[in-house]
Amino acid sequence: MPEKTPADFWFDPACPWAWMTSRWMLEVERVRPVEVRWHVMSLSVLNENKLDQLPEWYAGFNKRAWGPVRVCIAAEQKHGNEVLGPLYTALGTRAHPGGREWSRELIVEALQEAGLPASLADAADTEEYDKALRASHGEGIGLVGEEVGTPVIAVPGSEGRRIAFFGPVVTPAPKGEAAGGLWDGTLLVASTPGFFEIKRTRDVEPIFD
């Protein structure tokens, strides 16, 4: 068996586009020798000093997004990094394809599904873990710059350094060899010296399946 390539994935659980990319990465794990390592980043942290410059709906989203990301970082701090993947899936399944609003009830259900104490839901309303949250966020965003959002993915590059990129932003999440092909192409452009960006305007909403 080939050695697995570690892919560090920074997510905000409230972001539907990060959710789409995360489901693609789980499919990539199935068809390529890749191991995803989950990390928390926060749109609320990223945008906290420019809320007055954002559309009203997006400023409101950023304010509401503190709770889920704080619960994720609290779970990681108390129970280890390995709990993040199952917790993210439990949270995101309810909020994104499930279409439910973020609430304490949703968070408690997800914690229980992930085998974690329901009391971690209390972290949603406290700044107790914000230092750890900002450190995790800073590690991810520091690899790509402040002009992007979530997700951020980092992989081993040349000369022992990590290559990081924002995205890919894709919907619906590719399956099977289509997922593997997108991964191969993403690595190719990310590892090209001097390459920075491919982008076009989104004309569809996330397609959950």
PDB file of C-alpha atoms in Angstrom:
ATOM      1  CA  MET A   1       0.000   0.000   0.000  1.00  0.00           C
ATOM      2  CA  PRO A   2       1.389   3.458  -0.876  1.00  0.00           C
ATOM      3  CA  GLU A   3       2.101   5.815   1.976  1.00  0.00           C
ATOM      4  CA  LYS A   4      -0.839   8.118   2.609  1.00  0.00           C
ATOM      5  CA  THR A   5      -0.488  11.825   1.893  1.00  0.00           C
ATOM      6  CA  PRO A   6      -1.660  13.939   4.834  1.00  0.00           C
ATOM      7  CA  ALA A   7      -4.125  16.665   3.890  1.00  0.00           C
ATOM      8  CA  ASP A   8      -4.717  19.249   6.611  1.00  0.00           C
ATOM      9  CA  PHE A   9      -8.229  20.662   6.248  1.00  0.00           C
ATOM     10  CA  TRP A  10      -9.370  23.838   8.052  1.00  0.00           C
ATOM     11  CA  PHE A  11     -13.145  24.248   8.242  1.00  0.00           C
ATOM     12  CA  ASP A  12     -15.815  26.419   9.781  1.00  0.00           C
ATOM     13  CA  PRO A  13     -18.749  24.089  10.560  1.00  0.00           C
ATOM     14  CA  ALA A  14     -21.294  26.794   9.693  1.00  0.00           C
ATOM     15  CA  CYS A  15     -20.073  27.273   6.098  1.00  0.00           C
ATOM     16  CA  PRO A  16     -22.046  25.249   3.531  1.00  0.00           C
ATOM     17  CA  TRP A  17     -19.296  25.554   0.921  1.00  0.00           C
ATOM     18  CA  ALA A  18     -16.678  24.159   3.296  1.00  0.00           C
ATOM     19  CA  TRP A  19     -19.121  21.319   3.949  1.00  0.00           C
ATOM     20  CA  MET A  20     -19.280  20.497   0.225  1.00  0.00           C
ATOM     21  CA  THR A  21     -15.485  20.434  -0.014  1.00  0.00           C
ATOM     22  CA  SER A  22     -15.195  18.284   3.112  1.00  0.00           C
ATOM     23  CA  ARG A  23     -17.529  15.656   1.634  1.00  0.00           C
ATOM     24  CA  TRP A  24     -15.378  15.645  -1.494  1.00  0.00           C
ATOM     25  CA  MET A  25     -12.266  15.128   0.650  1.00  0.00           C
ATOM     26  CA  LEU A  26     -13.862  12.132   2.355  1.00  0.00           C
ATOM     27  CA  GLU A  27     -14.439  10.680  -1.099  1.00  0.00           C
ATOM     28  CA  VAL A  28     -10.819  11.469  -2.019  1.00  0.00           C
ATOM     29  CA  GLU A  29      -9.735   9.415   1.012  1.00  0.00           C
ATOM     30  CA  ARG A  30     -11.651   6.490  -0.473  1.00  0.00           C
ATOM     31  CA  VAL A  31     -10.063   6.636  -3.951  1.00  0.00           C
ATOM     32  CA  ARG A  32      -6.583   8.039  -3.282  1.00  0.00           C
ATOM     33  CA  PRO A  33      -3.904   7.314  -0.616  1.00  0.00           C
ATOM     34  CA  VAL A  34      -4.827  10.448   1.365  1.00  0.00           C
ATOM     35  CA  GLU A  35      -5.470  10.987   5.066  1.00  0.00           C
ATOM     36  CA  VAL A  36      -7.493  14.054   6.049  1.00  0.00           C
ATOM     37  CA  ARG A  37      -6.525  15.786   9.284  1.00  0.00           C
ATOM     38  CA  TRP A  38      -9.227  18.148  10.496  1.00  0.00           C
ATOM     39  CA  HIS A  39      -8.635  21.610  11.968  1.00  0.00           C
ATOM     40  CA  VAL A  40     -10.888  24.491  12.978  1.00  0.00           C
ATOM     41  CA  MET A  41     -10.905  27.941  11.436  1.00  0.00           C
ATOM     42  CA  SER A  42     -13.516  30.640  11.899  1.00  0.00           C
ATOM     43  CA  LEU A  43     -15.268  33.048   9.557  1.00  0.00           C
ATOM     44  CA  SER A  44     -16.320  34.938  12.683  1.00  0.00           C
ATOM     45  CA  VAL A  45     -12.673  35.525  13.566  1.00  0.00           C
ATOM     46  CA  LEU A  46     -11.749  36.304   9.961  1.00  0.00           C
ATOM     47  CA  ASN A  47     -14.452  38.962   9.612  1.00  0.00           C
ATOM     48  CA  GLU A  48     -14.793  40.298  13.158  1.00  0.00           C
ATOM     49  CA  ASN A  49     -13.211  43.674  12.362  1.00  0.00           C
ATOM     50  CA  LYS A  50     -15.138  44.327   9.156  1.00  0.00           C
ATOM     51  CA  LEU A  51     -18.736  43.430   9.973  1.00  0.00           C
ATOM     52  CA  ASP A  52     -19.849  46.944   9.067  1.00  0.00           C
ATOM     53  CA  GLN A  53     -18.485  46.392   5.548  1.00  0.00           C
ATOM     54  CA  LEU A  54     -20.436  43.178   4.970  1.00  0.00           C
ATOM     55  CA  PRO A  55     -23.990  42.735   3.675  1.00  0.00           C
ATOM     56  CA  GLU A  56     -26.453  42.580   6.563  1.00  0.00           C
ATOM     57  CA  TRP A  57     -27.269  38.906   6.026  1.00  0.00           C
ATOM     58  CA  TYR A  58     -23.601  37.908   5.990  1.00  0.00           C
ATOM     59  CA  ALA A  59     -22.753  40.004   9.050  1.00  0.00           C
ATOM     60  CA  GLY A  60     -25.582  38.202  10.852  1.00  0.00           C
ATOM     61  CA  PHE A  61     -24.249  34.855   9.692  1.00  0.00           C
ATOM     62  CA  ASN A  62     -20.808  35.671  11.100  1.00  0.00           C
ATOM     63  CA  LYS A  63     -22.305  36.600  14.469  1.00  0.00           C
ATOM     64  CA  ARG A  64     -24.251  33.327  14.655  1.00  0.00           C
ATOM     65  CA  ALA A  65     -21.265  31.254  13.546  1.00  0.00           C
ATOM     66  CA  TRP A  66     -19.343  31.742  16.826  1.00  0.00           C
ATOM     67  CA  GLY A  67     -21.262  29.004  18.627  1.00  0.00           C
ATOM     68  CA  PRO A  68     -20.597  25.949  16.424  1.00  0.00           C
ATOM     69  CA  VAL A  69     -16.915  26.721  15.926  1.00  0.00           C
ATOM     70  CA  ARG A  70     -16.385  27.267  19.664  1.00  0.00           C
ATOM     71  CA  VAL A  71     -17.953  23.889  20.393  1.00  0.00           C
ATOM     72  CA  CYS A  72     -15.630  22.233  17.866  1.00  0.00           C
ATOM     73  CA  ILE A  73     -12.484  23.764  19.341  1.00  0.00           C
ATOM     74  CA  ALA A  74     -13.630  22.911  22.871  1.00  0.00           C
ATOM     75  CA  ALA A  75     -14.163  19.291  21.828  1.00  0.00           C
ATOM     76  CA  GLU A  76     -10.690  19.143  20.293  1.00  0.00           C
ATOM     77  CA  GLN A  77      -9.063  20.727  23.347  1.00  0.00           C
ATOM     78  CA  LYS A  78     -10.745  18.340  25.763  1.00  0.00           C
ATOM     79  CA  HIS A  79     -10.885  15.107  23.757  1.00  0.00           C
ATOM     80  CA  GLY A  80      -8.191  15.287  21.080  1.00  0.00           C
ATOM     81  CA  ASN A  81      -7.984  16.064  17.396  1.00  0.00           C
ATOM     82  CA  GLU A  82      -9.461  12.711  16.393  1.00  0.00           C
ATOM     83  CA  VAL A  83     -12.961  13.778  17.511  1.00  0.00           C
ATOM     84  CA  LEU A  84     -13.169  16.681  15.050  1.00  0.00           C
ATOM     85  CA  GLY A  85     -14.007  14.635  11.956  1.00  0.00           C
ATOM     86  CA  PRO A  86     -16.969  12.749  13.473  1.00  0.00           C
ATOM     87  CA  LEU A  87     -18.247  15.872  15.230  1.00  0.00           C
ATOM     88  CA  TYR A  88     -18.038  17.949  12.050  1.00  0.00           C
ATOM     89  CA  THR A  89     -19.994  15.305  10.157  1.00  0.00           C
ATOM     90  CA  ALA A  90     -22.654  15.114  12.877  1.00  0.00           C
ATOM     91  CA  LEU A  91     -23.035  18.896  13.016  1.00  0.00           C
ATOM     92  CA  GLY A  92     -22.911  19.497   9.291  1.00  0.00           C
ATOM     93  CA  THR A  93     -25.330  16.727   8.351  1.00  0.00           C
ATOM     94  CA  ARG A  94     -27.993  18.379  10.474  1.00  0.00           C
ATOM     95  CA  ALA A  95     -27.261  21.970   9.442  1.00  0.00           C
ATOM     96  CA  HIS A  96     -26.524  21.621   5.731  1.00  0.00           C
ATOM     97  CA  PRO A  97     -28.354  18.773   3.974  1.00  0.00           C
ATOM     98  CA  GLY A  98     -30.659  18.626   7.014  1.00  0.00           C
ATOM     99  CA  GLY A  99     -31.521  22.304   6.618  1.00  0.00           C
ATOM    100  CA  ARG A 100     -31.843  22.968  10.348  1.00  0.00           C
ATOM    101  CA  GLU A 101     -31.032  26.244  12.061  1.00  0.00           C
ATOM    102  CA  TRP A 102     -28.100  26.276  14.456  1.00  0.00           C
ATOM    103  CA  SER A 103     -29.378  25.725  17.998  1.00  0.00           C
ATOM    104  CA  ARG A 104     -28.298  24.191  21.271  1.00  0.00           C
ATOM    105  CA  GLU A 105     -30.555  21.232  20.516  1.00  0.00           C
ATOM    106  CA  LEU A 106     -28.777  20.568  17.222  1.00  0.00           C
ATOM    107  CA  ILE A 107     -25.361  20.855  18.845  1.00  0.00           C
ATOM    108  CA  VAL A 108     -26.279  18.510  21.705  1.00  0.00           C
ATOM    109  CA  GLU A 109     -27.615  15.922  19.251  1.00  0.00           C
ATOM    110  CA  ALA A 110     -24.394  16.097  17.233  1.00  0.00           C
ATOM    111  CA  LEU A 111     -22.196  15.813  20.317  1.00  0.00           C
ATOM    112  CA  GLN A 112     -24.089  12.728  21.426  1.00  0.00           C
ATOM    113  CA  GLU A 113     -23.818  11.153  17.973  1.00  0.00           C
ATOM    114  CA  ALA A 114     -20.061  11.753  18.054  1.00  0.00           C
ATOM    115  CA  GLY A 115     -19.804  10.149  21.495  1.00  0.00           C
ATOM    116  CA  LEU A 116     -18.985  13.413  23.243  1.00  0.00           C
ATOM    117  CA  PRO A 117     -20.446  14.984  26.397  1.00  0.00           C
ATOM    118  CA  ALA A 118     -23.499  17.161  25.825  1.00  0.00           C
ATOM    119  CA  SER A 119     -21.994  19.660  28.274  1.00  0.00           C
ATOM    120  CA  LEU A 120     -19.589  20.770  25.520  1.00  0.00           C
ATOM    121  CA  ALA A 121     -22.525  22.701  24.072  1.00  0.00           C
ATOM    122  CA  ASP A 122     -21.928  25.266  26.832  1.00  0.00           C
ATOM    123  CA  ALA A 123     -18.784  26.348  24.965  1.00  0.00           C
ATOM    124  CA  ALA A 124     -20.965  27.993  22.311  1.00  0.00           C
ATOM    125  CA  ASP A 125     -21.685  30.898  24.644  1.00  0.00           C
ATOM    126  CA  THR A 126     -18.283  31.456  26.213  1.00  0.00           C
ATOM    127  CA  GLU A 127     -14.906  32.842  25.177  1.00  0.00           C
ATOM    128  CA  GLU A 128     -13.082  30.201  27.227  1.00  0.00           C
ATOM    129  CA  TYR A 129     -11.591  28.483  24.174  1.00  0.00           C
ATOM    130  CA  ASP A 130     -11.197  31.517  21.937  1.00  0.00           C
ATOM    131  CA  LYS A 131      -7.417  31.647  22.365  1.00  0.00           C
ATOM    132  CA  ALA A 132      -7.126  28.082  21.032  1.00  0.00           C
ATOM    133  CA  LEU A 133      -9.642  28.908  18.296  1.00  0.00           C
ATOM    134  CA  ARG A 134      -7.640  31.906  17.149  1.00  0.00           C
ATOM    135  CA  ALA A 135      -4.421  29.868  17.164  1.00  0.00           C
ATOM    136  CA  SER A 136      -5.951  27.120  15.016  1.00  0.00           C
ATOM    137  CA  HIS A 137      -7.525  29.685  12.691  1.00  0.00           C
ATOM    138  CA  GLY A 138      -4.267  31.603  12.464  1.00  0.00           C
ATOM    139  CA  GLU A 139      -2.301  28.520  11.463  1.00  0.00           C
ATOM    140  CA  GLY A 140      -4.615  27.812   8.551  1.00  0.00           C
ATOM    141  CA  ILE A 141      -5.205  31.340   7.294  1.00  0.00           C
ATOM    142  CA  GLY A 142      -1.519  32.122   7.707  1.00  0.00           C
ATOM    143  CA  LEU A 143      -0.762  29.614   4.960  1.00  0.00           C
ATOM    144  CA  VAL A 144      -2.953  31.311   2.353  1.00  0.00           C
ATOM    145  CA  GLY A 145      -3.571  34.929   3.414  1.00  0.00           C
ATOM    146  CA  GLU A 146      -6.467  36.980   4.719  1.00  0.00           C
ATOM    147  CA  GLU A 147      -8.226  37.377   1.351  1.00  0.00           C
ATOM    148  CA  VAL A 148      -9.787  33.905   1.416  1.00  0.00           C
ATOM    149  CA  GLY A 149     -12.190  31.995   3.617  1.00  0.00           C
ATOM    150  CA  THR A 150     -12.918  28.388   4.465  1.00  0.00           C
ATOM    151  CA  PRO A 151     -11.894  25.713   3.640  1.00  0.00           C
ATOM    152  CA  VAL A 152      -8.111  25.802   3.569  1.00  0.00           C
ATOM    153  CA  ILE A 153      -6.254  22.634   2.597  1.00  0.00           C
ATOM    154  CA  ALA A 154      -2.500  22.089   3.085  1.00  0.00           C
ATOM    155  CA  VAL A 155      -0.405  19.216   1.704  1.00  0.00           C
ATOM    156  CA  PRO A 156       3.313  18.392   1.716  1.00  0.00           C
ATOM    157  CA  GLY A 157       5.199  20.261  -0.967  1.00  0.00           C
ATOM    158  CA  SER A 158       8.726  20.497  -2.287  1.00  0.00           C
ATOM    159  CA  GLU A 159      11.718  21.052  -0.020  1.00  0.00           C
ATOM    160  CA  GLY A 160       9.757  20.054   3.083  1.00  0.00           C
ATOM    161  CA  ARG A 161       7.315  22.949   2.987  1.00  0.00           C
ATOM    162  CA  ARG A 162       3.536  22.770   2.925  1.00  0.00           C
ATOM    163  CA  ILE A 163       1.510  23.953  -0.041  1.00  0.00           C
ATOM    164  CA  ALA A 164      -1.853  25.406   0.918  1.00  0.00           C
ATOM    165  CA  PHE A 165      -4.856  26.597  -1.057  1.00  0.00           C
ATOM    166  CA  PHE A 166      -8.388  27.831  -0.530  1.00  0.00           C
ATOM    167  CA  GLY A 167     -11.090  25.501  -1.820  1.00  0.00           C
ATOM    168  CA  PRO A 168     -11.754  23.977  -4.222  1.00  0.00           C
ATOM    169  CA  VAL A 169     -15.308  25.310  -4.107  1.00  0.00           C
ATOM    170  CA  VAL A 170     -17.454  22.702  -5.830  1.00  0.00           C
ATOM    171  CA  THR A 171     -21.041  21.494  -5.893  1.00  0.00           C
ATOM    172  CA  PRO A 172     -22.224  18.816  -5.841  1.00  0.00           C
ATOM    173  CA  ALA A 173     -19.305  16.981  -4.227  1.00  0.00           C
ATOM    174  CA  PRO A 174     -17.709  14.711  -6.868  1.00  0.00           C
ATOM    175  CA  LYS A 175     -17.836  10.975  -6.296  1.00  0.00           C
ATOM    176  CA  GLY A 176     -15.560   8.087  -7.210  1.00  0.00           C
ATOM    177  CA  GLU A 177     -12.862   8.674  -9.770  1.00  0.00           C
ATOM    178  CA  ALA A 178     -14.244  12.152 -10.485  1.00  0.00           C
ATOM    179  CA  ALA A 179     -13.286  13.053  -6.903  1.00  0.00           C
ATOM    180  CA  GLY A 180      -9.833  11.579  -7.400  1.00  0.00           C
ATOM    181  CA  GLY A 181      -9.348  13.434 -10.683  1.00  0.00           C
ATOM    182  CA  LEU A 182     -10.223  16.771  -9.092  1.00  0.00           C
ATOM    183  CA  TRP A 183      -7.754  16.033  -6.299  1.00  0.00           C
ATOM    184  CA  ASP A 184      -5.003  15.218  -8.807  1.00  0.00           C
ATOM    185  CA  GLY A 185      -5.649  18.461 -10.648  1.00  0.00           C
ATOM    186  CA  THR A 186      -5.777  20.488  -7.453  1.00  0.00           C
ATOM    187  CA  LEU A 187      -2.390  19.164  -6.391  1.00  0.00           C
ATOM    188  CA  LEU A 188      -0.996  19.928  -9.830  1.00  0.00           C
ATOM    189  CA  VAL A 189      -1.977  23.603  -9.843  1.00  0.00           C
ATOM    190  CA  ALA A 190      -1.165  24.075  -6.144  1.00  0.00           C
ATOM    191  CA  SER A 191       2.360  22.758  -6.667  1.00  0.00           C
ATOM    192  CA  THR A 192       3.074  24.888  -9.740  1.00  0.00           C
ATOM    193  CA  PRO A 193       5.565  27.646  -8.813  1.00  0.00           C
ATOM    194  CA  GLY A 194       3.986  31.063  -9.134  1.00  0.00           C
ATOM    195  CA  PHE A 195       0.417  29.771  -9.453  1.00  0.00           C
ATOM    196  CA  PHE A 196      -2.118  31.616  -7.298  1.00  0.00           C
ATOM    197  CA  GLU A 197      -5.726  31.526  -8.433  1.00  0.00           C
ATOM    198  CA  ILE A 198      -8.452  30.184 -10.693  1.00  0.00           C
ATOM    199  CA  LYS A 199     -11.927  31.583 -10.059  1.00  0.00           C
ATOM    200  CA  ARG A 200     -15.345  32.202 -11.542  1.00  0.00           C
ATOM    201  CA  THR A 201     -18.582  33.573 -10.106  1.00  0.00           C
ATOM    202  CA  ARG A 202     -20.838  30.964  -8.479  1.00  0.00           C
ATOM    203  CA  ASP A 203     -24.217  30.673 -10.167  1.00  0.00           C
ATOM    204  CA  VAL A 204     -25.705  27.859  -8.065  1.00  0.00           C
ATOM    205  CA  GLU A 205     -26.229  27.226  -4.366  1.00  0.00           C
ATOM    206  CA  PRO A 206     -24.695  24.174  -2.616  1.00  0.00           C
ATOM    207  CA  ILE A 207     -26.267  20.953  -3.896  1.00  0.00           C
ATOM    208  CA  PHE A 208     -26.492  18.460  -1.026  1.00  0.00           C
ATOM    209  CA  ASP A 209     -26.853  14.766  -1.769  1.00  0.00           C
TER     210      ASP A 209
END
